[in-house]
Amino acid sequence: RKERKKGEKERRERKKERKKERRERKKEEKERKKRKKEEKERKKRKKERKKRKKERKKERRERRERKERKKERKERKKRKKGEKERKKRKKERKKGEKERKKRKKEKKERKKERKERKKRKKERKKEEKERKERKKERRERKKEEKERKKERRERRERKKEEKERKKRKKERKERKKERKERKKRKKERKKERKKERRERKKEEKERKERKKEEKERKKERKKEEKEEKERKKRKKGEKERKKEKKERKKGEKERKKRKKERRERKKERKERKKERKERKKRKKERRERKKEEKERKERKKERKKERKKERKKERKKEEKEEKER
């Protein structure tokens, strides 16, 4: 019995050991599988990262290409269209800053004109100085022939001065005309703004009157409803009054909704009207500016032509004198 007991105990111990070993193996197997799975997941993530990276790279390249194509299209379009279209797009993009830019532009134009006038004045002075210098040199060179050519030279000088005087007179006249034109446009703009203010005031007055009438009608309606309520209250019980209250509430809600919709529609109409007005105004101003620009260019061209003519004449004159000498 003692031996049997001992053998039994050893069997149990061995069984326990085997069980423990199986558990250990199982645990190791599990750990190995887990590591394998994690490795697989890591590889998968790595692959996905690479894939995403590749896709991002591809997307960037495509975006860049799209951008380039867009830019090329834009450039082609830009080359095809004229100056008018370019200005139009620019104005539409900078709608909010238009007034400020307009003032800035006008200021710039005035500055430019002043600069041009100064430049012309300077050129005239320079030409006058050069002319005087040449004259002086001629006098020095032709001192011996002075008496013989005196009358002819004086006649020439008078003629030239007369021409210069006429030229200056013409320029003054043109400047005066320009000032007059600007004044006229300013007056017209002022008149238009005044008209718009008057119209707005009129509309405001009408709106207030309508509001007042609406208030009066509402008051009357409330009074009638109150009387009706009193009459019904005397006739009907608590249940009926609750029902009527609910109905009135519903009706009031509907009325408010309709009122809100009417207000919204009115607002939209007003906005559309305002936009139309603004478009017309902008169109008119564009036309005027274009006209002014054209006139200014023509005047500039004329002045250039005259200066060229004068220089040519002067050169011929000098050559003639040189030949005579």
Short mmCIF file of C-alpha atoms in Angstrom, two decimals:
data_model
loop_
_atom_site.label_atom_id
_atom_site.label_comp_id
_atom_site.label_asym_id
_atom_site.label_seq_id
_atom_site.Cartn_x
_atom_site.Cartn_y
_atom_site.Cartn_z
CA ARG A 1 0.00 0.00 0.00
CA LYS A 2 2.79 2.31 0.92
CA GLU A 3 4.52 1.56 -2.44
CA ARG A 4 1.26 2.06 -4.34
CA LYS A 5 0.67 5.35 -2.60
CA LYS A 6 4.19 6.44 -3.45
CA GLY A 7 3.75 5.38 -7.13
CA GLU A 8 0.43 7.26 -7.28
CA LYS A 9 2.05 10.37 -5.92
CA GLU A 10 4.86 10.17 -8.52
CA ARG A 11 2.31 9.67 -11.34
CA ARG A 12 0.45 12.79 -10.19
CA GLU A 13 3.69 14.72 -10.05
CA ARG A 14 4.64 13.63 -13.59
CA LYS A 15 1.13 14.50 -14.82
CA LYS A 16 1.44 17.90 -13.20
CA GLU A 17 4.86 18.40 -14.82
CA ARG A 18 3.54 17.41 -18.28
CA LYS A 19 0.58 19.78 -17.83
CA LYS A 20 2.94 22.57 -16.84
CA GLU A 21 5.16 21.85 -19.88
CA ARG A 22 2.11 21.86 -22.21
CA ARG A 23 1.03 25.20 -20.75
CA GLU A 24 4.53 26.60 -21.27
CA ARG A 25 4.63 25.34 -24.87
CA LYS A 26 1.17 26.74 -25.51
CA LYS A 27 2.19 30.08 -24.04
CA GLU A 28 5.37 30.15 -26.18
CA GLU A 29 3.32 29.21 -29.27
CA LYS A 30 0.91 32.00 -28.50
CA GLU A 31 3.78 34.47 -28.02
CA ARG A 32 5.38 33.35 -31.27
CA LYS A 33 2.09 33.73 -33.16
CA LYS A 34 1.57 37.13 -31.58
CA ARG A 35 5.06 38.26 -32.64
CA LYS A 36 4.47 36.86 -36.11
CA LYS A 37 1.16 38.70 -36.32
CA GLU A 38 2.77 41.94 -35.10
CA GLU A 39 5.56 41.54 -37.63
CA LYS A 40 2.98 40.99 -40.34
CA GLU A 41 1.05 44.05 -39.19
CA ARG A 42 4.23 46.13 -39.13
CA LYS A 43 5.09 45.04 -42.65
CA LYS A 44 1.55 45.78 -43.75
CA ARG A 45 1.67 49.27 -42.18
CA LYS A 46 5.04 49.90 -43.76
CA LYS A 47 3.66 48.84 -47.12
CA GLU A 48 0.63 51.07 -46.65
CA ARG A 49 2.87 54.01 -45.64
CA LYS A 50 4.91 53.49 -48.76
CA LYS A 51 1.74 53.28 -50.81
CA ARG A 52 0.33 56.47 -49.23
CA LYS A 53 3.64 58.22 -49.73
CA LYS A 54 3.61 57.19 -53.37
CA GLU A 55 0.02 58.34 -53.77
CA ARG A 56 0.76 61.70 -52.10
CA LYS A 57 3.74 62.12 -54.38
CA LYS A 58 1.52 61.30 -57.35
CA GLU A 59 -1.17 63.72 -56.15
CA ARG A 60 1.39 66.50 -55.66
CA ARG A 61 2.75 65.90 -59.14
CA GLU A 62 -0.79 65.90 -60.58
CA ARG A 63 -1.66 69.09 -58.68
CA ARG A 64 1.52 70.71 -59.95
CA GLU A 65 0.74 69.61 -63.51
CA ARG A 66 -2.85 70.86 -63.17
CA LYS A 67 -1.59 74.13 -61.85
CA GLU A 68 0.88 74.41 -64.74
CA ARG A 69 -1.85 73.60 -67.29
CA LYS A 70 -4.17 76.11 -65.65
CA LYS A 71 -1.44 78.72 -65.72
CA GLU A 72 -0.75 78.02 -69.42
CA ARG A 73 -4.48 78.25 -70.23
CA LYS A 74 -4.69 81.49 -68.33
CA GLU A 75 -1.65 82.87 -70.15
CA ARG A 76 -3.10 81.91 -73.54
CA LYS A 77 -6.39 83.49 -72.63
CA LYS A 78 -4.63 86.59 -71.39
CA ARG A 79 -2.64 86.91 -74.63
CA LYS A 80 -5.77 86.48 -76.73
CA LYS A 81 -7.88 89.04 -74.92
CA GLY A 82 -7.42 92.76 -75.18
CA GLU A 83 -6.73 95.46 -72.62
CA LYS A 84 -10.43 96.03 -72.02
CA GLU A 85 -11.09 92.45 -70.85
CA ARG A 86 -8.10 92.48 -68.52
CA LYS A 87 -9.25 95.66 -66.86
CA LYS A 88 -12.75 94.29 -66.53
CA ARG A 89 -11.55 91.14 -64.75
CA LYS A 90 -9.36 93.16 -62.46
CA LYS A 91 -12.22 95.45 -61.53
CA GLU A 92 -14.55 92.56 -60.81
CA ARG A 93 -12.00 90.89 -58.59
CA LYS A 94 -11.44 94.05 -56.60
CA LYS A 95 -14.99 95.21 -56.29
CA GLY A 96 -14.74 96.02 -52.59
CA GLU A 97 -11.68 98.25 -53.04
CA LYS A 98 -12.97 100.03 -56.12
CA GLU A 99 -13.78 103.42 -54.60
CA ARG A 100 -10.47 103.69 -52.79
CA LYS A 101 -8.54 102.70 -55.90
CA LYS A 102 -10.58 105.10 -57.99
CA ARG A 103 -9.64 108.02 -55.75
CA LYS A 104 -6.04 106.85 -55.72
CA LYS A 105 -6.05 106.60 -59.51
CA GLU A 106 -7.51 110.09 -59.93
CA LYS A 107 -4.87 111.45 -57.56
CA LYS A 108 -2.21 109.62 -59.53
CA GLU A 109 -3.58 111.02 -62.80
CA ARG A 110 -3.51 114.56 -61.45
CA LYS A 111 0.02 114.01 -60.19
CA LYS A 112 0.99 112.59 -63.58
CA GLU A 113 -0.51 115.58 -65.39
CA ARG A 114 1.33 117.98 -63.10
CA LYS A 115 4.52 116.04 -63.75
CA GLU A 116 3.86 116.18 -67.51
CA ARG A 117 3.27 119.95 -67.36
CA LYS A 118 6.45 120.43 -65.36
CA LYS A 119 8.33 118.24 -67.81
CA ARG A 120 6.98 120.22 -70.79
CA LYS A 121 7.85 123.47 -69.08
CA LYS A 122 11.34 122.21 -68.35
CA GLU A 123 11.75 121.06 -71.97
CA ARG A 124 10.56 124.43 -73.26
CA LYS A 125 13.00 126.18 -70.96
CA LYS A 126 15.77 123.86 -72.06
CA GLU A 127 14.94 124.44 -75.72
CA GLU A 128 14.81 128.19 -75.09
CA LYS A 129 18.17 128.04 -73.37
CA GLU A 130 19.69 126.01 -76.21
CA ARG A 131 18.18 128.36 -78.75
CA LYS A 132 19.66 131.34 -76.93
CA GLU A 133 23.03 129.62 -76.74
CA ARG A 134 22.98 128.92 -80.46
CA LYS A 135 21.91 132.47 -81.11
CA LYS A 136 24.74 133.76 -79.03
CA GLU A 137 27.24 131.59 -80.90
CA ARG A 138 25.85 132.73 -84.23
CA ARG A 139 26.15 136.33 -83.12
CA GLU A 140 29.77 135.69 -82.14
CA ARG A 141 30.53 134.03 -85.44
CA LYS A 142 28.69 136.56 -87.54
CA LYS A 143 29.70 139.75 -85.88
CA GLU A 144 31.05 141.20 -89.15
CA GLU A 145 27.78 140.45 -91.01
CA LYS A 146 25.54 141.75 -88.23
CA GLU A 147 24.37 144.98 -89.94
CA ARG A 148 23.45 143.26 -93.19
CA LYS A 149 21.40 140.49 -91.52
CA LYS A 150 19.92 142.44 -88.61
CA GLU A 151 16.53 143.22 -90.13
CA ARG A 152 16.01 139.71 -91.46
CA ARG A 153 16.92 138.16 -88.08
CA GLU A 154 14.56 140.45 -86.18
CA ARG A 155 11.74 139.58 -88.55
CA ARG A 156 12.43 135.90 -88.02
CA GLU A 157 12.54 136.34 -84.24
CA ARG A 158 9.21 138.18 -84.18
CA LYS A 159 7.59 135.47 -86.24
CA LYS A 160 8.95 132.77 -83.98
CA GLU A 161 7.82 134.56 -80.82
CA GLU A 162 4.36 135.00 -82.33
CA LYS A 163 4.24 131.30 -83.01
CA GLU A 164 5.40 130.49 -79.46
CA ARG A 165 2.79 132.85 -78.04
CA LYS A 166 0.06 131.17 -80.14
CA LYS A 167 1.27 127.78 -79.04
CA ARG A 168 1.17 128.76 -75.34
CA LYS A 169 -2.25 130.30 -75.84
CA LYS A 170 -3.48 127.06 -77.41
CA GLU A 171 -2.08 125.02 -74.49
CA ARG A 172 -3.73 127.35 -71.95
CA LYS A 173 -7.00 126.98 -73.81
CA GLU A 174 -6.70 123.18 -73.72
CA ARG A 175 -5.95 123.18 -69.97
CA LYS A 176 -8.91 125.47 -69.37
CA LYS A 177 -11.11 123.12 -71.39
CA GLU A 178 -9.89 120.12 -69.35
CA ARG A 179 -10.65 121.92 -66.05
CA LYS A 180 -14.09 122.82 -67.33
CA GLU A 181 -14.73 119.20 -68.33
CA ARG A 182 -13.66 117.90 -64.91
CA LYS A 183 -15.82 120.47 -63.16
CA LYS A 184 -18.80 119.46 -65.30
CA ARG A 185 -18.35 115.75 -64.53
CA LYS A 186 -18.01 116.51 -60.82
CA LYS A 187 -21.23 118.53 -60.92
CA GLU A 188 -23.08 115.71 -62.70
CA ARG A 189 -21.89 113.14 -60.14
CA LYS A 190 -22.99 115.43 -57.32
CA LYS A 191 -26.39 115.84 -58.97
CA GLU A 192 -26.80 112.06 -59.32
CA ARG A 193 -25.89 111.49 -55.65
CA LYS A 194 -28.39 114.15 -54.61
CA LYS A 195 -31.08 112.49 -56.71
CA GLU A 196 -30.31 109.09 -55.16
CA ARG A 197 -30.55 110.56 -51.63
CA ARG A 198 -33.90 112.14 -52.47
CA GLU A 199 -35.21 108.83 -53.80
CA ARG A 200 -33.99 106.96 -50.71
CA LYS A 201 -35.67 109.50 -48.44
CA LYS A 202 -38.89 109.15 -50.41
CA GLU A 203 -38.77 105.35 -50.16
CA GLU A 204 -38.06 105.58 -46.41
CA LYS A 205 -41.04 107.89 -45.94
CA GLU A 206 -43.34 105.54 -47.88
CA ARG A 207 -42.07 102.57 -45.86
CA LYS A 208 -42.77 104.36 -42.58
CA GLU A 209 -46.28 105.28 -43.74
CA ARG A 210 -46.97 101.67 -44.75
CA LYS A 211 -45.64 100.51 -41.39
CA LYS A 212 -47.89 102.97 -39.62
CA GLU A 213 -50.95 101.81 -41.60
CA GLU A 214 -50.02 98.19 -40.86
CA LYS A 215 -49.80 99.01 -37.16
CA GLU A 216 -53.24 100.68 -37.26
CA ARG A 217 -54.77 97.67 -39.03
CA LYS A 218 -53.14 95.33 -36.53
CA LYS A 219 -54.53 97.39 -33.67
CA GLU A 220 -58.02 97.27 -35.20
CA ARG A 221 -57.70 93.53 -35.78
CA LYS A 222 -56.59 92.98 -32.19
CA LYS A 223 -59.53 95.01 -30.95
CA GLU A 224 -61.96 92.96 -33.06
CA GLU A 225 -60.32 89.75 -31.91
CA LYS A 226 -60.65 90.86 -28.30
CA GLU A 227 -64.36 91.59 -28.77
CA GLU A 228 -64.82 88.26 -30.53
CA LYS A 229 -62.97 86.54 -27.73
CA GLU A 230 -65.21 88.18 -25.12
CA ARG A 231 -68.32 87.14 -27.01
CA LYS A 232 -67.10 83.56 -27.42
CA LYS A 233 -65.98 83.44 -23.81
CA ARG A 234 -69.50 84.18 -22.67
CA LYS A 235 -70.90 81.48 -24.97
CA LYS A 236 -68.34 78.69 -24.70
CA GLY A 237 -66.61 76.84 -21.91
CA GLU A 238 -62.97 76.43 -20.90
CA LYS A 239 -62.33 73.64 -23.44
CA GLU A 240 -63.49 75.78 -26.37
CA ARG A 241 -61.37 78.74 -25.25
CA LYS A 242 -58.25 76.56 -25.16
CA LYS A 243 -58.99 75.28 -28.66
CA GLU A 244 -59.48 78.84 -29.98
CA LYS A 245 -56.26 79.98 -28.32
CA LYS A 246 -54.38 77.16 -30.01
CA GLU A 247 -55.93 78.05 -33.37
CA ARG A 248 -55.11 81.75 -32.96
CA LYS A 249 -51.55 80.91 -32.03
CA LYS A 250 -51.28 78.80 -35.15
CA GLY A 251 -52.78 81.61 -37.28
CA GLU A 252 -50.44 84.16 -35.72
CA LYS A 253 -47.48 81.91 -36.46
CA GLU A 254 -48.61 81.59 -40.09
CA ARG A 255 -49.07 85.38 -40.39
CA LYS A 256 -45.61 85.99 -38.96
CA LYS A 257 -44.14 83.48 -41.38
CA ARG A 258 -45.88 85.19 -44.35
CA LYS A 259 -44.77 88.60 -43.10
CA LYS A 260 -41.18 87.39 -42.81
CA GLU A 261 -41.31 85.97 -46.36
CA ARG A 262 -42.72 89.28 -47.70
CA ARG A 263 -39.94 91.17 -45.93
CA GLU A 264 -37.31 88.82 -47.39
CA ARG A 265 -38.71 89.24 -50.93
CA LYS A 266 -38.76 93.01 -50.53
CA LYS A 267 -35.17 92.99 -49.32
CA GLU A 268 -34.09 90.86 -52.31
CA ARG A 269 -35.85 93.24 -54.76
CA LYS A 270 -34.13 96.19 -53.14
CA GLU A 271 -30.72 94.47 -53.37
CA ARG A 272 -31.25 93.64 -57.08
CA LYS A 273 -32.27 97.23 -57.79
CA LYS A 274 -29.21 98.51 -55.98
CA GLU A 275 -26.91 96.16 -57.93
CA ARG A 276 -28.42 97.28 -61.27
CA LYS A 277 -27.90 100.88 -60.31
CA GLU A 278 -24.29 100.20 -59.31
CA ARG A 279 -23.59 98.39 -62.60
CA LYS A 280 -24.98 101.30 -64.62
CA LYS A 281 -22.92 103.76 -62.63
CA ARG A 282 -19.73 101.73 -63.11
CA LYS A 283 -20.38 101.43 -66.84
CA LYS A 284 -20.85 105.17 -67.17
CA GLU A 285 -17.65 105.90 -65.25
CA ARG A 286 -15.69 103.43 -67.38
CA ARG A 287 -16.90 105.15 -70.54
CA GLU A 288 -15.93 108.57 -69.21
CA ARG A 289 -12.48 107.44 -68.12
CA LYS A 290 -11.88 105.80 -71.48
CA LYS A 291 -12.91 108.97 -73.26
CA GLU A 292 -10.60 111.09 -71.08
CA GLU A 293 -7.69 108.70 -71.66
CA LYS A 294 -8.24 108.87 -75.41
CA GLU A 295 -8.34 112.68 -75.40
CA ARG A 296 -5.22 112.88 -73.23
CA LYS A 297 -3.32 110.52 -75.58
CA GLU A 298 -4.38 112.55 -78.61
CA ARG A 299 -3.21 115.79 -76.99
CA LYS A 300 0.09 114.18 -76.08
CA LYS A 301 0.50 112.95 -79.65
CA GLU A 302 -0.25 116.41 -81.03
CA ARG A 303 2.28 118.06 -78.72
CA LYS A 304 4.92 115.50 -79.65
CA LYS A 305 4.24 116.12 -83.33
CA GLU A 306 4.57 119.89 -82.89
CA ARG A 307 7.84 119.58 -80.98
CA LYS A 308 9.22 117.33 -83.70
CA LYS A 309 8.18 119.81 -86.35
CA GLU A 310 9.83 122.68 -84.44
CA ARG A 311 13.08 120.80 -84.01
CA LYS A 312 13.12 119.89 -87.71
CA LYS A 313 12.53 123.50 -88.66
CA GLU A 314 15.27 124.69 -86.33
CA ARG A 315 17.70 122.15 -87.73
CA LYS A 316 16.96 123.25 -91.30
CA LYS A 317 17.41 126.83 -90.31
CA GLU A 318 20.80 126.12 -88.75
CA GLU A 319 21.92 124.18 -91.80
CA LYS A 320 20.88 127.02 -94.05
CA GLU A 321 22.79 129.54 -91.95
CA GLU A 322 25.80 127.27 -91.88
CA LYS A 323 25.71 127.03 -95.67
CA GLU A 324 25.46 130.80 -96.04
CA ARG A 325 28.37 131.25 -93.70
#
